[in-house]
Tab-separated table of C-alpha atoms in Angstrom:
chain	number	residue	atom	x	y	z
A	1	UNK	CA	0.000	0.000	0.000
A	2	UNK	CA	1.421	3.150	-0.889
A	3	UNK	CA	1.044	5.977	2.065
A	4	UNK	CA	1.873	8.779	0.358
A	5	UNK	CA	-1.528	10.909	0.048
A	6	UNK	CA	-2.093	13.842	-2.698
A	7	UNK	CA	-2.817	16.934	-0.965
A	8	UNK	CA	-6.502	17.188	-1.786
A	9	UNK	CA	-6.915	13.574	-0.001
A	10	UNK	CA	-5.499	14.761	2.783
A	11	UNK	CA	-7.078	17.916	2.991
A	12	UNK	CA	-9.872	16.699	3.021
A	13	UNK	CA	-9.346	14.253	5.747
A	14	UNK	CA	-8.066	16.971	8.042
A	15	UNK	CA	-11.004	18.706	7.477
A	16	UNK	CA	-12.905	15.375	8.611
A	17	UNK	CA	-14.269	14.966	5.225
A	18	UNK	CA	-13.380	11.050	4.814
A	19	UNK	CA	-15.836	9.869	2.296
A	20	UNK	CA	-14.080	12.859	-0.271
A	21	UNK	CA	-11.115	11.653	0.763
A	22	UNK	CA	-11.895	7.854	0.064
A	23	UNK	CA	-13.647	9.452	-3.429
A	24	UNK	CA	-10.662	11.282	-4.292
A	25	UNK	CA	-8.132	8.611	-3.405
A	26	UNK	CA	-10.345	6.136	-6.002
A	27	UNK	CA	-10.315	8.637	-8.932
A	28	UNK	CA	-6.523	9.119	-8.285
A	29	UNK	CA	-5.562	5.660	-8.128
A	30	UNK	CA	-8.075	4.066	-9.936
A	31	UNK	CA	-8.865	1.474	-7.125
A	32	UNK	CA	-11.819	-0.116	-5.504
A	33	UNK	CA	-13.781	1.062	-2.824
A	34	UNK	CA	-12.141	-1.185	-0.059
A	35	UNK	CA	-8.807	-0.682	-0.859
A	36	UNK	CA	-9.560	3.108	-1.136
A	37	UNK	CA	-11.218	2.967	2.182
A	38	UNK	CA	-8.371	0.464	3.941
A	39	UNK	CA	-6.178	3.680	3.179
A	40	UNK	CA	-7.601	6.258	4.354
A	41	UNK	CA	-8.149	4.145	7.509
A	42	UNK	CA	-4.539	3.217	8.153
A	43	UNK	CA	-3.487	6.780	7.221
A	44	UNK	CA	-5.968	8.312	9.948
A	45	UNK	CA	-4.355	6.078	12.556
A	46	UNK	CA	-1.100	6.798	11.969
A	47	UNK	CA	-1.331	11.019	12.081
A	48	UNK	CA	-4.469	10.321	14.456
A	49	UNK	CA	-7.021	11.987	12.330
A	50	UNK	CA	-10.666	11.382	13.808
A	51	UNK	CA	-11.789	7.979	11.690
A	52	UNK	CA	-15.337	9.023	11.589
A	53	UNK	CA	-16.596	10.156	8.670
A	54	UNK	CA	-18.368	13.920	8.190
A	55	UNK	CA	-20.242	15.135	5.323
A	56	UNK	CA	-18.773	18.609	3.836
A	57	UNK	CA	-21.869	21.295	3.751
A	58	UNK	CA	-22.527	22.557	7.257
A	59	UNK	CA	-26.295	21.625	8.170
A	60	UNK	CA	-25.201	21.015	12.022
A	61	UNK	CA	-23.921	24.510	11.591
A	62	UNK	CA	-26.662	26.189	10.197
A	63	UNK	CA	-29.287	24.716	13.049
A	64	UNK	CA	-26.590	26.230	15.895
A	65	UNK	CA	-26.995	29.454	14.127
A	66	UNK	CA	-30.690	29.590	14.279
A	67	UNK	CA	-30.681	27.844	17.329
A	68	UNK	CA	-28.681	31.528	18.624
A	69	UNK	CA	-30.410	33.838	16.604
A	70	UNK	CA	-33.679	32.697	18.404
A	71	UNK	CA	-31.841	33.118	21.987
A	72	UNK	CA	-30.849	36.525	21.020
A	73	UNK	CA	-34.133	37.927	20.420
A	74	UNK	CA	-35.447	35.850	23.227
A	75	UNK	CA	-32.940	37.866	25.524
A	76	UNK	CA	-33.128	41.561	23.436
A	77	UNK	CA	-37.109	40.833	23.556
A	78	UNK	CA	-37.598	39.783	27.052
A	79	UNK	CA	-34.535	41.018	28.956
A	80	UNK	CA	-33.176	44.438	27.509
A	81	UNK	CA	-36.318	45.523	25.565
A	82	UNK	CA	-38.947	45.529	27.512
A	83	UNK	CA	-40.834	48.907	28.892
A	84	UNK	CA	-40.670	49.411	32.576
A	85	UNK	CA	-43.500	49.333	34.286
């Protein structure tokens, strides 16, 4: 197995993106799926890279952003806008 990664495979793996990284590594090398994946495994290990795999796009992101947009109107609203009295 050869270890050395292109860049965009492991870019993409730092940024926790490991089925790109497995899709990249297959276009690259032309190899199957396992093999592709059996790489990407062993090279996570070995620089300790999280082995879970994380979809790029950020919909976890975009919830936590509502999520305090909500809160602070909720605290403008209720806390720092409302008329005494």
């Amino acid at each position: 197995m050869k270890n050395n990664l292109d860049l965009q495979v492991v870019s993409a793996l730092q940024a926790g993106r490991k089925v790109e990284a497995i899709k990249l590594l297959r276009e690259e090398r032309g190899i199957g799926l396992k093999e592709a994946k059996e790489i990407v495994d062993s090279y996570c290990e070995e620089h300790g890279l999280s082995s879970s795999s994380q979809t790029s796009g950020g919909a976890g992101g975009l919830v936590l952003v509502g999520v305090l947009v909500v809160v602070g109107y909720l605290v403008y609203r209720y806390v720092l806008g409302s008329p005494a009295g």
